[in-house]
PDB file of C-alpha atoms and ligand atoms in Angstrom:
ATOM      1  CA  UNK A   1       0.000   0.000   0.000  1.00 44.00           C
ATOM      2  CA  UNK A   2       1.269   3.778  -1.055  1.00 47.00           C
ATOM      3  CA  UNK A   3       2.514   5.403   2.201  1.00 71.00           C
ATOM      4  CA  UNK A   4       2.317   8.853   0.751  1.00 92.00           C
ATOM      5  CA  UNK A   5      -0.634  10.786   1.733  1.00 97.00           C
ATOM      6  CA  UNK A   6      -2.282  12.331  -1.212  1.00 98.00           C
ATOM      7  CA  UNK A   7      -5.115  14.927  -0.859  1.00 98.00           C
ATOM      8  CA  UNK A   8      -7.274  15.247  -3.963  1.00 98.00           C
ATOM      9  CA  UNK A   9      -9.189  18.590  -4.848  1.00 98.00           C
ATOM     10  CA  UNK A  10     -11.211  18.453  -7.930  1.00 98.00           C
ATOM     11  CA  UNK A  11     -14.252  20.922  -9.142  1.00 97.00           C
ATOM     12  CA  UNK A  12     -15.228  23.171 -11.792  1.00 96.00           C
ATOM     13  CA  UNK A  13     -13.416  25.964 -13.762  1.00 94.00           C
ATOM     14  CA  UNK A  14     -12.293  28.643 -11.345  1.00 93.00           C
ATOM     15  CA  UNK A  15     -13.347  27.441  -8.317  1.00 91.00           C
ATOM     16  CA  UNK A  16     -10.623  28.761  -6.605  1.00 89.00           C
ATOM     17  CA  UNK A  17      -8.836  25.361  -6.307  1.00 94.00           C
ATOM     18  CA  UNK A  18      -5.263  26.048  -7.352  1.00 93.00           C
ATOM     19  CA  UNK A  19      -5.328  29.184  -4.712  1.00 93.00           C
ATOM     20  CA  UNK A  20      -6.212  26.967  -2.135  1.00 97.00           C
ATOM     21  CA  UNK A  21      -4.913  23.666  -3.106  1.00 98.00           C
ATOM     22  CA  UNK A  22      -0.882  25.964  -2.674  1.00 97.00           C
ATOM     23  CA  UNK A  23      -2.131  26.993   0.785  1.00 97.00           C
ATOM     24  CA  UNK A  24      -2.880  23.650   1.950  1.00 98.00           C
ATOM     25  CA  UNK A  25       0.062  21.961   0.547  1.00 98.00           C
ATOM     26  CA  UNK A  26       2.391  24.629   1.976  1.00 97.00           C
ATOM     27  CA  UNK A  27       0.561  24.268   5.447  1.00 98.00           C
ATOM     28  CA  UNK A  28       1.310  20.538   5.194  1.00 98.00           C
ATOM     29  CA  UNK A  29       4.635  20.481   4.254  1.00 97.00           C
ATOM     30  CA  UNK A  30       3.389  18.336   0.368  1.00 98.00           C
ATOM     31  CA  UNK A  31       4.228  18.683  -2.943  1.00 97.00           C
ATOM     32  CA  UNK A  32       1.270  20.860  -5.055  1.00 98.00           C
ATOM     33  CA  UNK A  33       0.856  19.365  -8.366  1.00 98.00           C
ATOM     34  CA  UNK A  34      -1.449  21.499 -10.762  1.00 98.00           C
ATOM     35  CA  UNK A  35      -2.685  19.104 -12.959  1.00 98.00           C
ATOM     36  CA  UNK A  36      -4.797  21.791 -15.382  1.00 97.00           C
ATOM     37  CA  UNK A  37      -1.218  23.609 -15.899  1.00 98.00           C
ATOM     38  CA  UNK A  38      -0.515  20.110 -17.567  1.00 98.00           C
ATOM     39  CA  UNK A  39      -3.326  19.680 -19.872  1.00 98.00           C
ATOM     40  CA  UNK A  40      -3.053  23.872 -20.776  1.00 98.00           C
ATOM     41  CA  UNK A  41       0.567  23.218 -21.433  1.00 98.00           C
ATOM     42  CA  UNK A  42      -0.164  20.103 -23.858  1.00 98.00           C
ATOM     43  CA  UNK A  43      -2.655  22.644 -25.401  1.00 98.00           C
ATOM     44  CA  UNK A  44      -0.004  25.466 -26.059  1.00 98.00           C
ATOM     45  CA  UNK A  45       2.097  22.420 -27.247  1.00 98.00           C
ATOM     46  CA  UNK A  46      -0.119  21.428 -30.240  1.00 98.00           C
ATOM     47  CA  UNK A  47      -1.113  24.827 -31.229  1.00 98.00           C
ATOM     48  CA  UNK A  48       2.762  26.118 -30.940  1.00 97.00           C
ATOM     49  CA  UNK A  49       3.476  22.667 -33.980  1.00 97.00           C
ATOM     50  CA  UNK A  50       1.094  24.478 -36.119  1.00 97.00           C
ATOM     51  CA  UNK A  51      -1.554  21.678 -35.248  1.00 98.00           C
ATOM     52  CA  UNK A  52      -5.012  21.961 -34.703  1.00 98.00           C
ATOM     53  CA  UNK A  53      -6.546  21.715 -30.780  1.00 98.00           C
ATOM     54  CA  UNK A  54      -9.717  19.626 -31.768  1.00 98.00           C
ATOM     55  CA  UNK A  55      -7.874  17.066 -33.963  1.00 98.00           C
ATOM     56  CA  UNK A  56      -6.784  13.981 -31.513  1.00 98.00           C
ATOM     57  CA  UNK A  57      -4.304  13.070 -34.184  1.00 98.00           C
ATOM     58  CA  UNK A  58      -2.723  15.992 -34.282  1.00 98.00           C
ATOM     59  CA  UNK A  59      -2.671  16.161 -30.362  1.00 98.00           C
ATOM     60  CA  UNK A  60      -1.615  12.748 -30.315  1.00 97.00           C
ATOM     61  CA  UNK A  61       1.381  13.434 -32.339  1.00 97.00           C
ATOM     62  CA  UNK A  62       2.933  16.088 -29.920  1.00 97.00           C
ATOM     63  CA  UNK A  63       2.730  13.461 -27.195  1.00 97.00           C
ATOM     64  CA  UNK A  64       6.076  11.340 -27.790  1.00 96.00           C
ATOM     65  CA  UNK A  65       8.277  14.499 -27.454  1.00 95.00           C
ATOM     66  CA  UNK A  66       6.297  15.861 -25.114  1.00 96.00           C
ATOM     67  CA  UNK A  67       8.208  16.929 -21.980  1.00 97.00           C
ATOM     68  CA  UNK A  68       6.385  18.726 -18.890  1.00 97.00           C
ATOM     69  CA  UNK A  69       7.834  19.879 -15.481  1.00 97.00           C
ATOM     70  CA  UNK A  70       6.145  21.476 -12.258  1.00 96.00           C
ATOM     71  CA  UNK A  71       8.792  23.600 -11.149  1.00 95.00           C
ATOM     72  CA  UNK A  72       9.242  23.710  -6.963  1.00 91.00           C
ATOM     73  CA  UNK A  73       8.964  27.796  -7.561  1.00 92.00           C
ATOM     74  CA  UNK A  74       4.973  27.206  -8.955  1.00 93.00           C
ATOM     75  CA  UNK A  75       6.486  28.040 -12.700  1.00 97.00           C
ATOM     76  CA  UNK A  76       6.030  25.439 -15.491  1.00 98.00           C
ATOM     77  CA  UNK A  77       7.434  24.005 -18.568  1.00 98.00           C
ATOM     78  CA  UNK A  78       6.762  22.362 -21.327  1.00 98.00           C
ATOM     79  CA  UNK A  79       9.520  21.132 -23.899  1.00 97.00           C
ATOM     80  CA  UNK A  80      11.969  23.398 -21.993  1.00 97.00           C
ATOM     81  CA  UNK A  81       9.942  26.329 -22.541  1.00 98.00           C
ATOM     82  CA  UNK A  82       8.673  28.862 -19.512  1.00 98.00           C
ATOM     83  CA  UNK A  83       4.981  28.502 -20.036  1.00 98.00           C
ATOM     84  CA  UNK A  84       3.837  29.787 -16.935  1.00 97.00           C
ATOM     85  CA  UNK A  85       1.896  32.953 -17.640  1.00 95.00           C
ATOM     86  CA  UNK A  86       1.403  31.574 -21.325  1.00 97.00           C
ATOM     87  CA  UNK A  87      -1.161  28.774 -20.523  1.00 97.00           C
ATOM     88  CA  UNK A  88      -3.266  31.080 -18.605  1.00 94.00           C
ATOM     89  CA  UNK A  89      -4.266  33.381 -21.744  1.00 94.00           C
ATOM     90  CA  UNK A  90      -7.388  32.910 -23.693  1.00 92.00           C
ATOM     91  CA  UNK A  91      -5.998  31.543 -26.589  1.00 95.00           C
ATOM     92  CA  UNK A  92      -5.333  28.467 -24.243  1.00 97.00           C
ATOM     93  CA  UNK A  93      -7.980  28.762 -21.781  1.00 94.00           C
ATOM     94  CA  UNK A  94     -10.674  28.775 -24.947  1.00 94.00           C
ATOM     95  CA  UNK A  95      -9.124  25.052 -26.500  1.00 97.00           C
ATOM     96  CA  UNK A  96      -7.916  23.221 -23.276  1.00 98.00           C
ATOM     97  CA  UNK A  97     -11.158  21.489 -22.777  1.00 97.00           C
ATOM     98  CA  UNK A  98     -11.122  19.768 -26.551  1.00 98.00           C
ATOM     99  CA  UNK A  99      -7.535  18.586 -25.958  1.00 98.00           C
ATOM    100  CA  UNK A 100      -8.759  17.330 -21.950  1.00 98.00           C
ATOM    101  CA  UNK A 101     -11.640  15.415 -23.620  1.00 98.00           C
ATOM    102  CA  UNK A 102      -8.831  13.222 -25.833  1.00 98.00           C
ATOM    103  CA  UNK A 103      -8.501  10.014 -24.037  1.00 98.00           C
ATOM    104  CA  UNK A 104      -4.596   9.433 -25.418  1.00 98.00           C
ATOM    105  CA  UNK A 105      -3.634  13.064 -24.145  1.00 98.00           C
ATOM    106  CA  UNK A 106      -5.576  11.650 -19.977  1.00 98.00           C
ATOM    107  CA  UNK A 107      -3.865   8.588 -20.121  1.00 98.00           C
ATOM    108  CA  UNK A 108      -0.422  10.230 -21.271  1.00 98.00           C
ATOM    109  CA  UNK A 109      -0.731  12.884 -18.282  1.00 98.00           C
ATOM    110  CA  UNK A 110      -2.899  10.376 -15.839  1.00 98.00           C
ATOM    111  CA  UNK A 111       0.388   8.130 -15.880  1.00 98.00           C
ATOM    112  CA  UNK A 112       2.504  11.087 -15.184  1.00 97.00           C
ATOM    113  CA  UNK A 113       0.344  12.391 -12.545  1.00 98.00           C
ATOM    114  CA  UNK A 114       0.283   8.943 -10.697  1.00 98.00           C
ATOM    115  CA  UNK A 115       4.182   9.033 -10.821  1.00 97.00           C
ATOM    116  CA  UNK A 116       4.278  12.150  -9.009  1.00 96.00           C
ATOM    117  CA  UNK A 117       2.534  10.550  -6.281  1.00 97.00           C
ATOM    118  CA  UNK A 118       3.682   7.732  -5.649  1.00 95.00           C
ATOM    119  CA  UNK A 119       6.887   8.519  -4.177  1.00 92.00           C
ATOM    120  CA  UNK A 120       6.094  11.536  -2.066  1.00 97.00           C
ATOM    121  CA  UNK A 121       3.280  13.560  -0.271  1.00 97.00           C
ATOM    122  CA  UNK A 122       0.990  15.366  -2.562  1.00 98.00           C
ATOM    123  CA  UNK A 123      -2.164  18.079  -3.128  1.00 98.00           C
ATOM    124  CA  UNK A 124      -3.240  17.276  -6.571  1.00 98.00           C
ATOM    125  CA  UNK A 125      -5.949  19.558  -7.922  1.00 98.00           C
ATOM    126  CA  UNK A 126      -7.614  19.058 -11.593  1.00 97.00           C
ATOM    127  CA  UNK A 127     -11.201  17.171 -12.573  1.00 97.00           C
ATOM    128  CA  UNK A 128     -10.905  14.067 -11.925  1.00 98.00           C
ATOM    129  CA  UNK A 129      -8.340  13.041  -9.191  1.00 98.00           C
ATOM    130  CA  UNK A 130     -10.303  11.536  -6.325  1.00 98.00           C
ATOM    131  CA  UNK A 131     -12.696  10.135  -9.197  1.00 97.00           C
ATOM    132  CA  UNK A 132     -10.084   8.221 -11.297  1.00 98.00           C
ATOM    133  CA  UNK A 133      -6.416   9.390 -11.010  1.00 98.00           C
ATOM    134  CA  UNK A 134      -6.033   8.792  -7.574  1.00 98.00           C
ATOM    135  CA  UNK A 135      -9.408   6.722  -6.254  1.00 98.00           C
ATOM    136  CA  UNK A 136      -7.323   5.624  -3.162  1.00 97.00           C
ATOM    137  CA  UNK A 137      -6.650   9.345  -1.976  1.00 98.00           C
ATOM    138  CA  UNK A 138      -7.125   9.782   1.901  1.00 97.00           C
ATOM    139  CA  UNK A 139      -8.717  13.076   1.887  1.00 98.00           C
ATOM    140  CA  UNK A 140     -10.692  14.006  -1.574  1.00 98.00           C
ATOM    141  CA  UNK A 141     -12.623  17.705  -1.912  1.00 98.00           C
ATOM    142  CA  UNK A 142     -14.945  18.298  -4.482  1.00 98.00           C
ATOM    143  CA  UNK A 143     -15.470  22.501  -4.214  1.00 97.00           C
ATOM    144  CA  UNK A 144     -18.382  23.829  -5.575  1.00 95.00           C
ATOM    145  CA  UNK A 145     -19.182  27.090  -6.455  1.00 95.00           C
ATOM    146  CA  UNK A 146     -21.804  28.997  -8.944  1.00 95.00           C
ATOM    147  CA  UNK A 147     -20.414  30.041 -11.920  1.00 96.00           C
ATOM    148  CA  UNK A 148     -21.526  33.579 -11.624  1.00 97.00           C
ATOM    149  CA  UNK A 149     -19.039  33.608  -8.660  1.00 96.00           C
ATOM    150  CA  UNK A 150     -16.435  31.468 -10.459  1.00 96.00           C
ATOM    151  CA  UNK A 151     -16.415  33.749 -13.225  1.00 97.00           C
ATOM    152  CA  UNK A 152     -16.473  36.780 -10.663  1.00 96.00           C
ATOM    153  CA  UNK A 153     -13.211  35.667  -9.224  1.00 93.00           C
ATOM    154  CA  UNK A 154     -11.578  34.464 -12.242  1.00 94.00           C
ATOM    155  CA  UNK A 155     -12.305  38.258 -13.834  1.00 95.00           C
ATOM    156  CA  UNK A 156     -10.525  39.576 -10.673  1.00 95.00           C
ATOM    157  CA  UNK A 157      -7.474  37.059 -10.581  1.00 91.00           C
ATOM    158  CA  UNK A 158      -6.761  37.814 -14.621  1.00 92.00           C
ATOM    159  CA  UNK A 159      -7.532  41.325 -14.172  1.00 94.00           C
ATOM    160  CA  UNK A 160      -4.554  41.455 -11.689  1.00 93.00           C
ATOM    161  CA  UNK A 161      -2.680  39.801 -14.468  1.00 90.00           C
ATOM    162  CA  UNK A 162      -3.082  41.742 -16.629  1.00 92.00           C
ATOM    163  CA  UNK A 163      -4.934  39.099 -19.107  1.00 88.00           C
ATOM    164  CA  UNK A 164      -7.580  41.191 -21.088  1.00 87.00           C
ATOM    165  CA  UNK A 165     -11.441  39.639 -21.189  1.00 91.00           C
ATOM    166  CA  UNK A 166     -14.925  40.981 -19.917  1.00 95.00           C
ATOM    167  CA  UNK A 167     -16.412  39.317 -17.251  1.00 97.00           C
ATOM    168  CA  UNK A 168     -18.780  38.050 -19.392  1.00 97.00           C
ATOM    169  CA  UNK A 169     -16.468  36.612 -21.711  1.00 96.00           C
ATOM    170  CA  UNK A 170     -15.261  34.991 -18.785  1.00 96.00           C
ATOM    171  CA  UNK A 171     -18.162  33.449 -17.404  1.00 97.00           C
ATOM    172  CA  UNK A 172     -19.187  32.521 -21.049  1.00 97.00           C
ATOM    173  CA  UNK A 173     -15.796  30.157 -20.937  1.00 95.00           C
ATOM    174  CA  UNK A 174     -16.124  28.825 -17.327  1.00 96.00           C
ATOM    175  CA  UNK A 175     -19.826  27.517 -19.159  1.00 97.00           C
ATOM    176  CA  UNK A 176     -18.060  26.089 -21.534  1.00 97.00           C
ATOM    177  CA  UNK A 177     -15.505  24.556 -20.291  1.00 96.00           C
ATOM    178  CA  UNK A 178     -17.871  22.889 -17.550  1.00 96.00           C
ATOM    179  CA  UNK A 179     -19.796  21.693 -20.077  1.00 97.00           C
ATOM    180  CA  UNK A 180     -17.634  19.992 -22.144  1.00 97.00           C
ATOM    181  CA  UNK A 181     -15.427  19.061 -19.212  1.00 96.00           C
ATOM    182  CA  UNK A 182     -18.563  16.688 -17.548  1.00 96.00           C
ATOM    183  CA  UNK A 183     -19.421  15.565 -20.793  1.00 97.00           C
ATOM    184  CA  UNK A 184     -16.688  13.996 -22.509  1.00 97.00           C
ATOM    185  CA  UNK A 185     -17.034  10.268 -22.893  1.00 97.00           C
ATOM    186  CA  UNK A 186     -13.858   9.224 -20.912  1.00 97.00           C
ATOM    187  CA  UNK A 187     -13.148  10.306 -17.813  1.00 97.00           C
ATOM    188  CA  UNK A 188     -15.244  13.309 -17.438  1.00 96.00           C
ATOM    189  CA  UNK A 189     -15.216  15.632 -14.355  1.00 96.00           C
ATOM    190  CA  UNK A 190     -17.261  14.380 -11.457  1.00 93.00           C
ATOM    191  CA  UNK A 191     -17.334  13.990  -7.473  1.00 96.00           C
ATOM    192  CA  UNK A 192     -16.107  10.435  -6.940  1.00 97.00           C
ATOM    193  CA  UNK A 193     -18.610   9.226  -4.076  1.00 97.00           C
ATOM    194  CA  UNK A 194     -16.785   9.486  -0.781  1.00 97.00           C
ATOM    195  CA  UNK A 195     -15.589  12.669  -1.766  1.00 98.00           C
ATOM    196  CA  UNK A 196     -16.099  15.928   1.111  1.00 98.00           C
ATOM    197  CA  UNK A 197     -18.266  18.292  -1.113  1.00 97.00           C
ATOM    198  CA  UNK A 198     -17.388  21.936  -0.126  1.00 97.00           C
ATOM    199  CA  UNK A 199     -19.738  24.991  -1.824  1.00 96.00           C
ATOM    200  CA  UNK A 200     -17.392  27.648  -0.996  1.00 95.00           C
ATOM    201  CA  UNK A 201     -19.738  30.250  -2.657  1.00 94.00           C
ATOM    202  CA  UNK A 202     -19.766  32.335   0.570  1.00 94.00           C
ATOM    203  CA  UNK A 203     -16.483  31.669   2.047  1.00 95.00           C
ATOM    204  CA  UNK A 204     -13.043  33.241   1.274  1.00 94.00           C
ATOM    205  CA  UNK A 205      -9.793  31.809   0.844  1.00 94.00           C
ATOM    206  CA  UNK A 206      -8.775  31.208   4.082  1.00 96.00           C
ATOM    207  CA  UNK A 207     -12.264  29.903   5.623  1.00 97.00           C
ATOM    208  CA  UNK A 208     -11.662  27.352   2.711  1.00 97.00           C
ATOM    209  CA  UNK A 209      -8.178  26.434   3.672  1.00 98.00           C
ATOM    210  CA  UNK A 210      -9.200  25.955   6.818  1.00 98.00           C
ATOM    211  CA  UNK A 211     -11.989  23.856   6.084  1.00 98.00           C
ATOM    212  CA  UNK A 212      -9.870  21.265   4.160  1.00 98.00           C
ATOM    213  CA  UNK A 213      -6.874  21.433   6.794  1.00 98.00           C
ATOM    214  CA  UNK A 214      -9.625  20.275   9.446  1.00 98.00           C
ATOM    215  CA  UNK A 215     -10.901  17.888   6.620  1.00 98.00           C
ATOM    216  CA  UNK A 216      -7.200  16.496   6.402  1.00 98.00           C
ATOM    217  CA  UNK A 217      -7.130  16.053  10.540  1.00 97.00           C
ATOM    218  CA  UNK A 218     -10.064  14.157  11.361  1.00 97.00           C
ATOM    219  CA  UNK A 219      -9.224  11.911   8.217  1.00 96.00           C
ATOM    220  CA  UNK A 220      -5.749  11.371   8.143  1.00 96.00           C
ATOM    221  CA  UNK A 221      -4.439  12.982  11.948  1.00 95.00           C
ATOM    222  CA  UNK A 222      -2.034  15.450  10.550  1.00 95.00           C
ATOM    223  CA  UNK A 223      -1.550  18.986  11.091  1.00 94.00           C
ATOM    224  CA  UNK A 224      -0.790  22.068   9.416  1.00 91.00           C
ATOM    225  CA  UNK A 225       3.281  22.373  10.492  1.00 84.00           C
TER     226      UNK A 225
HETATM  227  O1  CDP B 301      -7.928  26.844 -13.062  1.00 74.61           O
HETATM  228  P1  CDP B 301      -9.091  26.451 -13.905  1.00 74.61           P
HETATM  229  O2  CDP B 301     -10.201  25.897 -13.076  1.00 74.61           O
HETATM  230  O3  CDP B 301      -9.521  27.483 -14.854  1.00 74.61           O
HETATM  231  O4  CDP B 301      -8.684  25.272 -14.862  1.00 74.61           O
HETATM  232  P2  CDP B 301      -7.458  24.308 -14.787  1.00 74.61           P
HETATM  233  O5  CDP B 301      -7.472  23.549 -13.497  1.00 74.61           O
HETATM  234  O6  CDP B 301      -6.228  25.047 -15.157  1.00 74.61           O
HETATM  235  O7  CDP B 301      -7.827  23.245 -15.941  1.00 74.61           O
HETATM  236  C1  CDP B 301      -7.904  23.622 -17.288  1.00 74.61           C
HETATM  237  C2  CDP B 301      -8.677  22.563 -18.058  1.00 74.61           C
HETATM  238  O8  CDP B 301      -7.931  21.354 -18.046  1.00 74.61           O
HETATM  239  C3  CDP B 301     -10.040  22.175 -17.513  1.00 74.61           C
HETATM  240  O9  CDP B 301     -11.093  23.005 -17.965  1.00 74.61           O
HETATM  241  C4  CDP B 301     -10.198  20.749 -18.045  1.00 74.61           C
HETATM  242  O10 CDP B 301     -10.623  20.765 -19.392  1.00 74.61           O
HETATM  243  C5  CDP B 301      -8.785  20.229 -18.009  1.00 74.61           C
HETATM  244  N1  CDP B 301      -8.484  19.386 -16.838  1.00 74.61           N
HETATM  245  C6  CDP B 301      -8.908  18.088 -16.845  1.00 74.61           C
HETATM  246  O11 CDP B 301      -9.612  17.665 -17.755  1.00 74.61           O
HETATM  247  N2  CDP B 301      -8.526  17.230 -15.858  1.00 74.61           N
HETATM  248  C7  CDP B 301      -7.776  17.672 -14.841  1.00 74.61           C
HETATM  249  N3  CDP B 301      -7.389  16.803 -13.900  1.00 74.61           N
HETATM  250  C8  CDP B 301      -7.362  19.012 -14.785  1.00 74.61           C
HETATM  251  C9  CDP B 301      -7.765  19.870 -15.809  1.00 74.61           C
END
């Protein structure tokens, strides 16, 4: 049996779960892995070949070569390339959910992602982690939000980076990518069933981070160091 705790935090688009799913794992002492950074960087991959993001085959041909690292300083890269403030624009934001729907592009980053934890403690955030990549996690979170609010806060957070769209151009894509994201055929984002669901529509960051950290010590014992 894995000795590694692993915490899993899935949900919709923008539901705040990267912001928190850093807190917790830096309260903990584990290793954040940001599994959507992965499937945006595959996405910037295929459309920096020249390829098209709703073709599998052309996704699928990126995928030998591919190379993707979660840097310890929260940057990424893909094929030696900082992508970190890249994969966050529009351009990839409006195509990642065709490439997430193609089921040789989940199993190439599923097997990563299980690598990653196997040999240390880790938060793992994305769609489907307590529901598929890691059904044996000891503390899974499903957070829940509207997408009014999702959108909301995902205005505010690219505002602050500068990224240009409306909020309703924003809230139009959250749609979107919810939809497609619960409807693909394989593997589509759901709560797996003993999963803690958390509707963090009226609580902020840190009421959240709390919430899972006492989440984490009645099911596992640990503590925030
Ligand atoms: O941060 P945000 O909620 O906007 O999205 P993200 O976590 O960066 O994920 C981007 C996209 O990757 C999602 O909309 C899904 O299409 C896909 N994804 C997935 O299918 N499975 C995961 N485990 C993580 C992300």
């Amino acid at each position: 049996m894995d000795q590694h705790i692993s915490i899993a935090i899935d949900g919709p688009a923008a539901a705040g779960k990267s912001t928190v799913a850093k807190r917790v794992a830096k309260a903990l002492g584990f290793t954040y892995i940001d599994t959507g950074a992965m499937y945006r960087a595959v996405t910037y991959a295929v459309i920096k070949a020249g390829k098209n993001p709703t073709k599998v085959e052309d996704a699928e041909s990126i995928l030998p070569s591919l190379q993707i690292e979660l840097k310890e300083d929260g940057s990424i890269f893909c094929n030696n390339e900082d992508v970190t403030q890249i994969i966050r624009t529009p351009m990839i934001s409006g195509n990642v959910s065709y490439i997430a729907a193609m089921k040789p592009v989940r199993l190439a980053l599923i097997q990563m992602q299980r690598k990653m934890a196997e040999h240390q403690c880790v938060v793992m955030d994305g769609r489907d982690i307590g529901s598929y990549v890691l059904p044996h996690a000891q503390v899974k979170i499903f957070q829940l939000a509207s997408a009014e609010i999702r959108a909301q806060r995902r205005y505010l957070e690219d505002q602050e980076k500068g990224i240009p769209a409306t909020y309703e151009e924003v809230l139009a894509e959250v749609k979107k990518r919810d939809y497609i994201d619960s409807h693909r055929d394989f593997d589509p984002l759901m709560a797996a069933e003993d999963a803690v669901k958390l509707d963090t529509s009226q609580m902020n960051v840190e009421e959240v981070v709390q919430a899972i950290l006492t989440i984490v010590k009645e099911k596992t014992g640990l503590e925030a160091k």
